[in-house]
Each structure stands twice: as structure tokens, then as C-alpha cells.
Tab-separated table of C-alpha atoms in Angstrom:
chain	number	residue	atom	x	y	z
A	1	MET	CA	120.960	42.334	134.881
A	2	LEU	CA	122.512	39.343	133.111
A	3	ARG	CA	125.925	41.026	133.099
A	4	ALA	CA	125.716	41.747	136.825
A	5	VAL	CA	124.762	38.157	137.598
A	6	TRP	CA	127.542	36.822	135.402
A	7	ALA	CA	130.132	39.142	137.006
A	8	TYR	CA	129.113	37.891	140.441
A	9	PHE	CA	129.234	34.309	139.176
A	10	LEU	CA	132.792	34.766	137.881
A	11	LYS	CA	133.892	36.208	141.215
A	12	TYR	CA	132.347	33.212	142.958
A	13	LEU	CA	134.088	30.809	140.609
A	14	ARG	CA	137.472	32.361	141.254
A	15	LEU	CA	136.954	31.681	144.948
A	16	ASN	CA	135.929	28.103	144.229
A	17	LEU	CA	138.529	26.828	141.764
A	18	VAL	CA	137.472	23.221	142.063
A	19	CYS	CA	134.002	24.014	140.719
A	20	LEU	CA	135.444	25.832	137.732
A	21	GLY	CA	137.995	23.131	137.091
A	22	LEU	CA	135.469	20.335	137.116
A	23	LEU	CA	133.203	22.124	134.664
A	24	ALA	CA	135.937	23.437	132.406
A	25	ALA	CA	137.474	19.973	132.290
A	26	LEU	CA	134.412	18.995	130.285
A	27	VAL	CA	135.103	21.602	127.612
A	28	SER	CA	135.795	19.948	124.302
A	29	THR	CA	137.610	22.564	122.281
A	30	GLU	CA	135.680	23.216	120.405
A	31	ALA	CA	160.801	43.291	109.671
A	32	HIS	CA	160.988	39.546	109.501
A	33	ALA	CA	163.450	37.454	111.447
A	34	ALA	CA	165.731	35.254	109.337
A	35	GLU	CA	163.887	32.162	108.207
A	36	GLN	CA	164.872	29.108	110.239
A	37	SER	CA	165.106	25.538	109.059
A	38	PRO	CA	164.131	22.703	111.392
A	39	GLU	CA	166.986	21.625	113.625
A	40	ASP	CA	169.228	18.887	112.365
A	41	THR	CA	167.973	16.458	114.965
A	42	PRO	CA	166.667	13.389	113.132
A	43	GLY	CA	164.811	10.679	114.972
A	44	PRO	CA	166.291	7.564	116.513
A	45	HIS	CA	169.139	6.045	114.530
A	46	GLY	CA	168.982	8.912	112.028
A	47	ALA	CA	165.471	7.968	110.860
A	48	GLU	CA	163.182	10.610	109.398
A	49	ALA	CA	159.413	10.852	109.201
A	50	ARG	CA	157.879	9.474	106.028
A	51	VAL	CA	154.458	9.327	104.404
A	52	ILE	CA	153.221	5.747	104.367
A	53	ALA	CA	149.695	6.362	103.056
A	54	VAL	CA	147.753	9.110	101.274
A	55	LYS	CA	143.972	9.415	101.061
A	56	THR	CA	142.499	11.915	98.609
A	57	ILE	CA	139.568	13.793	100.162
A	58	ASP	CA	138.949	16.200	97.268
A	59	ASP	CA	140.875	18.080	94.588
A	60	ARG	CA	143.039	19.903	97.130
A	61	THR	CA	142.700	18.021	100.413
A	62	ARG	CA	144.790	14.994	101.339
A	63	ASP	CA	144.953	12.918	104.510
A	64	LEU	CA	148.465	11.643	105.140
A	65	THR	CA	149.533	8.859	107.437
A	66	VAL	CA	152.998	9.823	108.653
A	67	SER	CA	155.364	7.375	110.308
A	68	SER	CA	157.146	9.380	113.019
A	69	PRO	CA	160.365	8.165	114.659
A	70	ALA	CA	159.922	10.795	117.368
A	71	MET	CA	156.481	9.480	118.275
A	72	GLY	CA	157.272	5.833	117.619
A	73	ARG	CA	154.041	5.430	115.671
A	74	SER	CA	152.028	6.793	112.775
A	75	ILE	CA	150.288	10.173	113.052
A	76	PRO	CA	147.521	11.496	110.759
A	77	VAL	CA	148.060	14.848	109.053
A	78	ARG	CA	145.597	16.674	106.800
A	79	VAL	CA	146.966	19.009	104.110
A	80	VAL	CA	145.201	21.442	101.805
A	81	LEU	CA	147.211	22.087	98.658
A	82	PRO	CA	147.918	25.589	97.291
A	83	ALA	CA	145.654	27.019	94.618
A	84	SER	CA	148.271	26.665	91.847
A	85	TRP	CA	149.780	23.400	93.083
A	86	SER	CA	149.161	21.552	89.813
A	87	LYS	CA	149.887	24.499	87.516
A	88	ARG	CA	153.295	25.225	89.069
A	89	PRO	CA	154.975	21.835	89.543
A	90	GLU	CA	158.405	23.326	90.277
A	91	ALA	CA	157.270	26.014	92.716
A	92	THR	CA	157.617	26.024	96.484
A	93	PHE	CA	154.913	27.528	98.670
A	94	PRO	CA	154.620	29.279	102.044
A	95	VAL	CA	153.049	27.159	104.767
A	96	LEU	CA	150.291	27.707	107.300
A	97	TYR	CA	150.261	25.220	110.174
A	98	MET	CA	146.874	24.974	111.918
A	99	LEU	CA	146.762	23.358	115.366
A	100	HIS	CA	143.621	21.888	116.921
A	101	GLY	CA	142.449	22.165	120.513
A	102	GLY	CA	142.170	19.589	123.267
A	103	ALA	CA	139.779	16.651	122.953
A	104	ASP	CA	139.862	17.076	119.170
A	105	ASP	CA	141.908	15.955	116.188
A	106	TYR	CA	143.493	16.873	112.857
A	107	THR	CA	140.112	17.160	111.094
A	108	ALA	CA	138.903	19.992	113.342
A	109	TRP	CA	139.693	22.988	111.155
A	110	THR	CA	138.122	21.568	107.998
A	111	ARG	CA	135.208	20.072	109.936
A	112	GLU	CA	134.306	23.278	111.757
A	113	THR	CA	135.433	26.070	109.398
A	114	ASP	CA	135.445	26.878	105.697
A	115	VAL	CA	139.235	27.119	105.511
A	116	GLU	CA	139.286	25.219	102.213
A	117	GLU	CA	136.998	27.777	100.586
A	118	LEU	CA	138.754	30.641	102.340
A	119	SER	CA	142.092	29.560	100.874
A	120	GLN	CA	140.853	28.600	97.412
A	121	ASN	CA	142.635	31.548	95.753
A	122	SER	CA	145.699	31.499	98.012
A	123	ASP	CA	149.005	29.897	97.121
A	124	VAL	CA	149.558	28.603	100.636
A	125	LEU	CA	150.122	25.021	101.767
A	126	ILE	CA	147.945	24.337	104.815
A	127	VAL	CA	149.126	21.625	107.195
A	128	MET	CA	146.896	20.340	110.002
A	129	PRO	CA	148.639	17.680	112.114
A	130	ASP	CA	147.133	15.595	114.850
A	131	ALA	CA	148.369	16.352	118.372
A	132	GLY	CA	146.512	13.885	120.562
A	133	MET	CA	143.508	14.515	122.775
A	134	ASP	CA	145.735	16.140	125.384
A	135	GLY	CA	149.254	16.109	123.949
A	136	TYR	CA	149.952	19.735	124.919
A	137	TYR	CA	152.225	20.189	121.890
A	138	SER	CA	155.185	19.152	124.020
A	139	ASP	CA	157.972	16.607	124.203
A	140	TRP	CA	156.797	14.914	127.372
A	141	PHE	CA	158.941	14.914	130.470
A	142	ALA	CA	158.254	11.308	131.479
A	143	GLY	CA	156.053	9.906	128.745
A	144	PRO	CA	156.743	8.567	125.264
A	145	ALA	CA	155.169	11.460	123.335
A	146	ARG	CA	157.445	13.886	121.488
A	147	TRP	CA	154.882	16.078	119.813
A	148	GLU	CA	157.078	19.152	119.500
A	149	THR	CA	159.862	17.256	117.756
A	150	PHE	CA	157.365	15.676	115.393
A	151	HIS	CA	155.647	18.960	114.508
A	152	THR	CA	158.565	21.397	114.369
A	153	THR	CA	161.342	19.163	113.048
A	154	GLU	CA	160.104	15.982	111.388
A	155	LEU	CA	156.941	17.374	109.836
A	156	VAL	CA	158.503	20.646	108.690
A	157	ARG	CA	161.301	18.729	107.003
A	158	LEU	CA	158.844	16.247	105.470
A	159	MET	CA	156.682	19.030	104.011
A	160	GLU	CA	159.761	20.621	102.474
A	161	LYS	CA	160.906	17.344	101.016
A	162	GLU	CA	157.634	15.972	99.643
A	163	TYR	CA	155.113	18.810	99.480
A	164	ARG	CA	157.257	21.688	98.213
A	165	ALA	CA	156.998	23.728	101.397
A	166	GLY	CA	159.072	26.893	101.382
A	167	PRO	CA	160.819	28.687	104.261
A	168	SER	CA	157.982	31.143	105.035
A	169	ARG	CA	155.685	29.793	107.747
A	170	ALA	CA	152.812	30.903	109.973
A	171	VAL	CA	151.033	29.000	112.721
A	172	VAL	CA	147.471	29.396	114.006
A	173	GLY	CA	145.949	27.491	116.897
A	174	LEU	CA	142.929	27.566	119.186
A	175	SER	CA	142.696	26.727	122.875
A	176	MET	CA	145.355	24.024	123.486
A	177	GLY	CA	146.481	24.536	119.885
A	178	GLY	CA	147.016	28.247	120.496
A	179	PHE	CA	149.146	27.346	123.493
A	180	GLY	CA	151.106	25.064	121.175
A	181	ALA	CA	151.487	27.770	118.540
A	182	LEU	CA	152.952	30.144	121.113
A	183	ASN	CA	155.333	27.573	122.544
A	184	TYR	CA	156.557	26.527	119.108
A	185	ALA	CA	157.193	30.150	118.128
A	186	ALA	CA	159.052	30.824	121.378
A	187	HIS	CA	161.146	27.652	121.299
A	188	HIS	CA	162.106	28.022	117.622
A	189	PRO	CA	162.866	31.682	116.849
A	190	GLY	CA	162.574	32.405	113.150
A	191	LEU	CA	160.592	29.276	112.360
A	192	PHE	CA	157.298	31.195	112.126
A	193	ARG	CA	156.724	34.714	110.870
A	194	TYR	CA	153.262	34.868	112.441
A	195	ALA	CA	151.733	33.036	115.407
A	196	ALA	CA	148.056	33.363	116.349
A	197	ALA	CA	146.461	31.980	119.499
A	198	MET	CA	142.672	31.991	119.798
A	199	SER	CA	141.105	31.567	123.244
A	200	SER	CA	144.306	30.087	124.644
A	201	TYR	CA	145.698	29.911	128.145
A	202	VAL	CA	149.035	31.714	128.171
A	203	ASP	CA	150.117	31.552	131.826
A	204	LEU	CA	150.755	28.168	133.439
A	205	ASN	CA	151.227	29.919	136.789
A	206	ASP	CA	147.552	30.853	136.902
A	207	PRO	CA	145.979	28.515	139.511
A	208	ILE	CA	142.801	28.146	137.466
A	209	VAL	CA	144.796	27.094	134.418
A	210	ARG	CA	146.781	24.556	136.436
A	211	LEU	CA	143.646	23.065	137.940
A	212	VAL	CA	141.772	22.880	134.647
A	213	ILE	CA	144.745	21.347	132.835
A	214	GLY	CA	145.155	18.741	135.558
A	215	LEU	CA	141.494	17.786	135.628
A	216	SER	CA	140.998	17.766	131.868
A	217	SER	CA	144.079	15.575	131.471
A	218	GLN	CA	142.769	13.103	134.011
A	219	ALA	CA	139.500	12.964	132.090
A	220	VAL	CA	141.330	11.403	129.116
A	221	GLY	CA	143.700	9.286	131.187
A	222	VAL	CA	146.759	11.569	131.140
A	223	ASP	CA	148.790	12.434	134.232
A	224	ILE	CA	149.979	16.016	133.712
A	225	LYS	CA	153.226	15.096	135.535
A	226	GLN	CA	154.062	12.925	132.556
A	227	VAL	CA	153.918	15.992	130.361
A	228	TRP	CA	156.018	18.535	132.301
A	229	GLY	CA	156.934	16.763	135.530
A	230	ASP	CA	155.984	17.876	139.025
A	231	PRO	CA	154.997	21.574	139.127
A	232	VAL	CA	157.276	22.193	142.111
A	233	GLU	CA	160.176	19.803	141.654
A	234	ASN	CA	160.310	20.419	137.907
A	235	ALA	CA	159.318	24.070	137.919
A	236	ASP	CA	161.992	24.839	135.317
A	237	VAL	CA	160.291	22.480	132.846
A	238	TRP	CA	156.904	24.086	133.470
A	239	GLN	CA	158.320	27.572	132.980
A	240	SER	CA	160.064	26.547	129.763
A	241	HIS	CA	156.587	25.753	128.389
A	242	ASN	CA	154.926	28.853	129.849
A	243	PRO	CA	154.466	31.602	127.231
A	244	ALA	CA	154.003	34.239	129.933
A	245	ALA	CA	157.439	33.397	131.358
A	246	MET	CA	159.342	34.015	128.110
A	247	PRO	CA	157.959	37.109	126.320
A	248	GLN	CA	161.425	37.997	124.995
A	249	SER	CA	161.478	34.762	122.992
A	250	PHE	CA	158.807	36.089	120.633
A	251	ARG	CA	160.924	38.878	119.168
A	252	GLY	CA	160.858	38.708	115.391
A	253	THR	CA	157.441	37.007	115.285
A	254	HIS	CA	154.124	38.791	114.824
A	255	VAL	CA	151.955	37.470	117.672
A	256	HIS	CA	148.174	37.735	117.518
A	257	LEU	CA	146.031	37.009	120.586
A	258	SER	CA	142.244	36.851	120.558
A	259	VAL	CA	139.656	36.030	123.180
A	260	GLY	CA	135.969	36.536	123.911
A	261	ASN	CA	134.482	38.118	127.023
A	262	SER	CA	132.750	34.795	127.907
A	263	MET	CA	129.249	36.203	127.379
A	264	PRO	CA	126.974	34.323	124.945
A	265	GLY	CA	125.525	36.040	121.906
A	266	PRO	CA	123.510	35.389	118.732
A	267	MET	CA	126.048	32.852	117.458
A	268	ASP	CA	125.353	30.698	120.528
A	269	MET	CA	121.663	30.407	119.680
A	270	GLY	CA	120.372	26.871	119.182
A	271	ARG	CA	122.982	25.250	121.407
A	272	HIS	CA	122.037	23.348	124.564
A	273	PRO	CA	122.083	25.624	127.650
A	274	TYR	CA	124.589	23.361	129.381
A	275	VAL	CA	126.934	23.509	126.379
A	276	ILE	CA	126.682	27.295	126.414
A	277	LEU	CA	127.465	27.386	130.134
A	278	VAL	CA	130.540	25.226	129.700
A	279	SER	CA	131.758	27.357	126.791
A	280	MET	CA	131.275	30.460	128.928
A	281	LEU	CA	133.369	28.930	131.689
A	282	GLY	CA	136.021	27.858	129.188
A	283	GLU	CA	136.597	31.489	128.191
A	284	ALA	CA	136.050	33.233	131.530
A	285	ALA	CA	139.575	32.994	132.965
A	286	LEU	CA	141.397	33.965	129.752
A	287	PRO	CA	140.906	37.690	129.001
A	288	GLU	CA	142.872	39.030	131.962
A	289	GLN	CA	145.917	36.789	131.486
A	290	ILE	CA	145.951	37.472	127.743
A	291	LYS	CA	145.854	41.221	128.419
A	292	LYS	CA	148.847	40.921	130.783
A	293	PHE	CA	150.733	38.724	128.328
A	294	ALA	CA	150.173	41.208	125.493
A	295	SER	CA	151.563	44.003	127.670
A	296	ALA	CA	154.639	41.914	128.495
A	297	LEU	CA	155.200	41.208	124.797
A	298	ARG	CA	154.990	44.898	123.921
A	299	ALA	CA	157.453	45.721	126.688
A	300	GLU	CA	159.922	43.366	124.984
A	301	GLY	CA	159.444	45.022	121.601
A	302	VAL	CA	157.395	42.174	120.146
A	303	ARG	CA	154.923	43.047	117.421
A	304	VAL	CA	151.601	42.000	118.903
A	305	THR	CA	147.972	42.520	117.934
A	306	THR	CA	145.021	41.677	120.144
A	307	HIS	CA	141.324	41.209	119.570
A	308	GLN	CA	139.026	41.004	122.563
A	309	TYR	CA	135.483	40.634	121.305
A	310	GLU	CA	132.075	40.728	122.877
A	311	PRO	CA	130.054	38.664	123.013
A	312	GLY	CA	132.212	35.574	122.733
A	313	THR	CA	132.392	32.113	124.276
A	314	HIS	CA	134.884	29.228	124.018
A	315	SER	CA	133.337	27.809	120.874
A	316	TRP	CA	133.719	27.333	117.143
A	317	PRO	CA	131.379	30.061	115.802
A	318	TYR	CA	133.726	32.703	117.233
A	319	TRP	CA	136.886	30.926	116.108
A	320	ARG	CA	135.509	30.648	112.564
A	321	GLN	CA	134.885	34.370	112.506
A	322	GLU	CA	138.313	35.097	113.948
A	323	LEU	CA	139.959	32.982	111.247
A	324	HIS	CA	138.278	35.153	108.615
A	325	ARG	CA	139.288	38.298	110.460
A	326	ILE	CA	142.991	37.447	110.630
A	327	TRP	CA	143.262	35.755	107.227
A	328	PRO	CA	144.535	38.857	105.365
A	329	ALA	CA	147.223	39.430	108.011
A	330	VAL	CA	148.306	35.789	107.888
A	331	MET	CA	148.632	35.956	104.102
A	332	ARG	CA	150.581	39.225	104.250
A	333	SER	CA	152.983	37.713	106.772
A	334	LEU	CA	153.706	34.953	104.261
A	335	GLY	CA	154.289	37.389	101.411
A	336	LEU	CA	150.986	36.588	99.701
A	337	PRO	CA	148.207	38.936	98.529
A	338	ALA	CA	145.905	39.825	101.398
A	339	SER	CA	142.544	39.134	99.790
A	340	ASP	CA	139.862	40.271	102.202
A	341	SER	CA	137.500	37.761	103.753
A	342	PRO	CA	133.836	38.766	103.477
A	343	ASP	CA	133.294	37.835	107.134
A	344	GLY	CA	136.367	39.840	108.068
A	345	ARG	CA	134.971	42.963	106.374
A	346	GLN	CA	131.457	42.590	107.738
A	347	ALA	CA	132.125	41.193	111.208
A	348	SER	CA	129.221	41.959	113.498
A	349	LEU	CA	131.127	41.640	116.750
A	350	ARG	CA	131.988	44.798	118.637
A	351	ALA	CA	135.752	44.521	119.029
A	352	ARG	CA	138.776	46.241	120.414
A	353	ILE	CA	141.720	45.807	118.055
A	354	ARG	CA	145.110	47.415	118.577
């Protein structure tokens, strides 16, 4: 009965995009290609990003304050050091970039998951940069933000220079961060061996996605036209940031896409009913566009894996479990031992993986 009601509700929402947009705007998100080096495009006047402060959180975790010429200000970045960082002072290490979702910050992954414990035996450098409440992981069309340049050029170079980052990289993101992971992989072929997007919109031409993005941006004081220009007059800019419009650009990268069916389950227990409803709405429009995107990637010869799970809402309990599930694959992509995650072996979700 609940499934039938929910199916009818989704159909109703698709006919009333404004209702969905207003609610979803409240969601707080919760063979390898040749390795590529960041482009030789330093910031203004040849300046490069530099670390101006370091705060030690624990034995492996550091919070960096990075002065970014591209952004024109300082940006916080959290790093988790490799397991043998101290024992191997001359070694370089593969890097995992982890991108947060909208209405969140650089502390999200360590605040909401056990990634530090998960990586305790892995020789991987984990880098978690801030990206603004609604920065969209883009160099803005009409605004001052240059997030993509900061993340893919300045920060990559800085990690290589000061934190012994090697040329093997993977990127994982959720919601807005998954959108960023896909765009970065598409715009910079060879920069990442593996790109994972959890519960992410992948088609900017979807009217629901456009409405939700516009409304959620307004909620934090951002005009989406600053980010990519006018959707009609600057359609080329929008399409250049639309993963679904450039499936061929992912060749050489292993792409992983995951999404829930929007139905709540045991992991949603104890949350306020309104929060559950919003997290259901946040996931509802994603499965179909992700399925189409995966098919387009396969048609272009891209190595792609998908995981559509049920139940599953737009919320952290499912993203934590997905991180455990993909961890062995991420490590293998970086040339590291694929130690199994206990949650990955004993996942209780019924899933379709291919």
C-alpha cells in the first residue's frame, strides 16, 4: 500500500514541479588512461596556492587553511594522512579527493562517516576541500568563484608539492559533490582514475533539476545565472557542465553511480518525519536520469558500475554504507590492496550491481 501511495505521489510531484522544487530546496545534503598533471595555469600574476595555517586534529587528520589566488581568499581543506606517512618520509602516495554536498562543508565526510577508521590501514592521502554552500564545483560565469581551478589545479599542485601526493587519483562525491566529481573527471581526462557520484543529479536539462538548483541557490543567496549564465542565452556553458551531455569525455575513467529508490527503510528510523519526507524527495528524481546516463556511458565504451539500492533516501546513513561498499574498488583503482570493508561484505540492502 505504501509503495502504491508513494508511486502516485511521485507522479503528482512530476506534474507539479514547483512543489517538488520548494521542498527539495530545503534538502541539506546530507586499462588506465595516462596520468595527468594539473594544467600549467597558475593564478593571477603567476601566484600559486599556499598553506598559511595548519591545525592538528589527531594523529592523521589536519585542517589546512589554503590561500587561493583563484578564489581570492583562503579556503579550508581537511586532509587525512596515509597510514605509513611518518614511516616513509620519502614516499609519495595516491590521493582520494572527497567532495561534500550542498549546504555543507569540508568537515562533512569525517563528521558523518568513519572514513578515518576505514582508511587506517591504507596508504592513501585523503583530501577534503571546502566548496561553498552552493559553489557547484565550477568556475563561475559571472561571479568571483573559481572552484574548479582551485580544486583541480591549485590544490592538486599544492598536495604534490607539500603533502607528497602522487599521480594516481580518485574522486568521490555525494549530491552536489558527486556532480562536481563527474564534471572534474570529464573536464580533465586522465586526472582521475576513478570517479564516484552518490545520489547526484547528472542531467542539467531535467526540468526538476533546473528548478531545484535554482530554488536551492536562492535559499543561500546565490543567483544560478552567476554560476553558468542564462540557461537559454548561455546554453553552451550549461551543457559544458552537464555530465549527461558529454558521456564521451569519461573514457579512461572508471565511473561509479549510486542512488536509492527514495523509499525509507530501517536506517531512517529515529529521524523526524519531515526530515524523512524531504530526503525522500531529494532522491526521487534521480534514479531514472542516472540509469539513462549509465547507458550513455556504456555506449561510449566507458567503464561504469551502478548501484541502485532499496530502500534508500537522500541521506547520510546510505552514503556511509555506499562508501564502505565501494572502498575496495577505490583502493584497487589507485593500485592499493583492496582490503574489504566489513559493511561492504555484510550490506543489508537489496541491490542491483552491474
